[in-house]
Short mmCIF file of C-alpha atoms in Angstrom, two decimals:
data_model
loop_
_atom_site.label_atom_id
_atom_site.label_comp_id
_atom_site.label_asym_id
_atom_site.label_seq_id
_atom_site.Cartn_x
_atom_site.Cartn_y
_atom_site.Cartn_z
CA MET A 129 30.20 -4.46 18.91
CA PRO A 130 28.33 -6.08 15.33
CA LEU A 131 27.92 -3.77 12.38
CA TYR A 132 24.18 -3.81 11.78
CA SER A 133 23.04 -3.07 8.51
CA TYR A 134 19.98 -1.60 8.34
CA VAL A 135 17.89 -1.92 4.43
CA VAL A 136 14.95 0.86 4.37
CA GLY A 137 11.67 0.42 1.96
CA TYR A 138 9.07 2.92 2.15
CA ARG A 139 6.86 4.05 -0.72
CA GLY A 140 8.76 2.23 -3.34
CA SER A 141 12.19 3.45 -2.14
CA THR A 142 15.11 1.95 -0.73
CA TYR A 143 17.75 3.33 1.21
CA ALA A 144 20.36 1.60 4.08
CA VAL A 145 22.00 3.31 6.59
CA GLN A 146 24.98 0.91 8.66
CA SER A 147 25.94 1.45 13.10
CA SER A 148 27.91 -0.22 15.83
CA SER A 149 25.66 -1.37 18.03
CA SER A 150 24.61 -4.30 21.20
CA ASN A 151 21.59 -4.62 20.08
CA PHE A 152 20.09 -4.60 16.43
CA LYS A 153 16.55 -3.72 17.74
CA GLY A 154 17.25 -0.83 20.13
CA PHE A 155 18.88 0.50 17.96
CA ALA A 156 16.79 0.91 14.46
CA PRO A 157 14.83 4.17 15.49
CA GLN A 158 18.72 5.79 16.08
CA ALA A 159 19.72 4.22 12.87
CA LEU A 160 16.35 5.27 10.77
CA ALA A 161 17.57 9.18 12.05
CA GLN A 162 20.70 9.11 10.74
CA ILE A 163 18.17 8.82 6.60
CA PRO A 164 19.30 12.54 5.32
CA ASP A 165 15.75 14.60 4.63
CA GLY A 166 14.22 13.74 0.66
CA ALA A 167 16.10 10.33 0.67
CA LEU A 168 12.61 8.27 1.12
CA PRO A 169 10.30 10.11 -0.50
CA GLY A 170 6.96 10.95 1.55
CA LEU A 171 9.11 10.29 4.85
CA THR A 172 8.02 14.28 6.13
CA PRO A 173 9.53 15.57 9.09
CA ALA A 174 6.04 14.91 11.40
CA LEU A 175 5.78 10.77 10.14
CA ARG A 176 9.27 10.81 11.29
CA LYS A 177 8.70 12.40 14.98
CA ASP A 178 6.04 8.81 14.59
CA LEU A 179 9.08 6.37 14.07
CA ALA A 180 9.64 5.61 17.25
CA LYS A 181 6.70 4.86 17.95
CA ALA A 182 5.35 2.86 15.14
CA TRP A 183 7.83 -0.58 15.81
CA GLY A 184 6.95 -3.84 14.76
CA GLU A 185 7.88 -7.32 16.74
CA TRP A 186 10.98 -8.16 14.36
CA GLN A 187 11.34 -11.52 12.94
CA GLN A 188 13.41 -13.72 11.93
CA ILE A 189 14.22 -14.14 7.82
CA PRO A 190 14.04 -18.57 7.24
CA GLU A 191 16.60 -20.36 6.56
CA LEU A 192 18.96 -17.33 5.42
CA SER A 193 21.81 -16.46 9.51
CA ARG A 194 21.88 -13.65 11.13
CA VAL A 195 18.55 -11.23 9.40
CA TRP A 196 16.27 -9.32 11.31
CA ARG A 197 12.75 -7.78 9.30
CA THR A 198 9.95 -5.55 10.91
CA ARG A 199 7.19 -3.79 8.72
CA PHE A 200 4.30 -0.85 10.43
CA LYS A 201 2.68 1.41 9.30
CA VAL A 202 3.94 4.68 8.59
CA GLY A 203 0.72 7.20 7.84
CA ASP A 204 -0.92 5.58 4.76
CA HIS A 205 2.15 2.75 4.08
CA GLU A 206 3.86 0.06 4.94
CA MET A 207 7.75 0.71 5.82
CA VAL A 208 10.39 -2.65 5.78
CA VAL A 209 13.08 -3.15 7.73
CA TYR A 210 16.06 -5.93 7.44
CA ALA A 211 18.01 -5.88 10.23
CA VAL A 212 21.52 -7.17 8.57
CA GLU A 213 23.92 -8.51 11.14
CA THR A 214 27.08 -7.64 8.64
CA LYS A 215 30.91 -8.36 11.03
CA PRO A 216 31.09 -10.63 14.27
#
């Protein structure tokens, strides 16, 4: 099973988490659930609940192999998530 690294940007802060999964898209919400409280300032418990509903479309990053990005609103701010297949 591939190892995926998720790099999350929210309100000027970033955080990274890794997990093995057969599908980076389906596992992304569970990966973000692993982000500890306070790691992304402004991501309150109420906003965390909205993450499951907020996902945008994933797009492969041009000219990069096995790297995808999605963007969506969480509260009044944009969240950007990169998924990188770290180990096939």
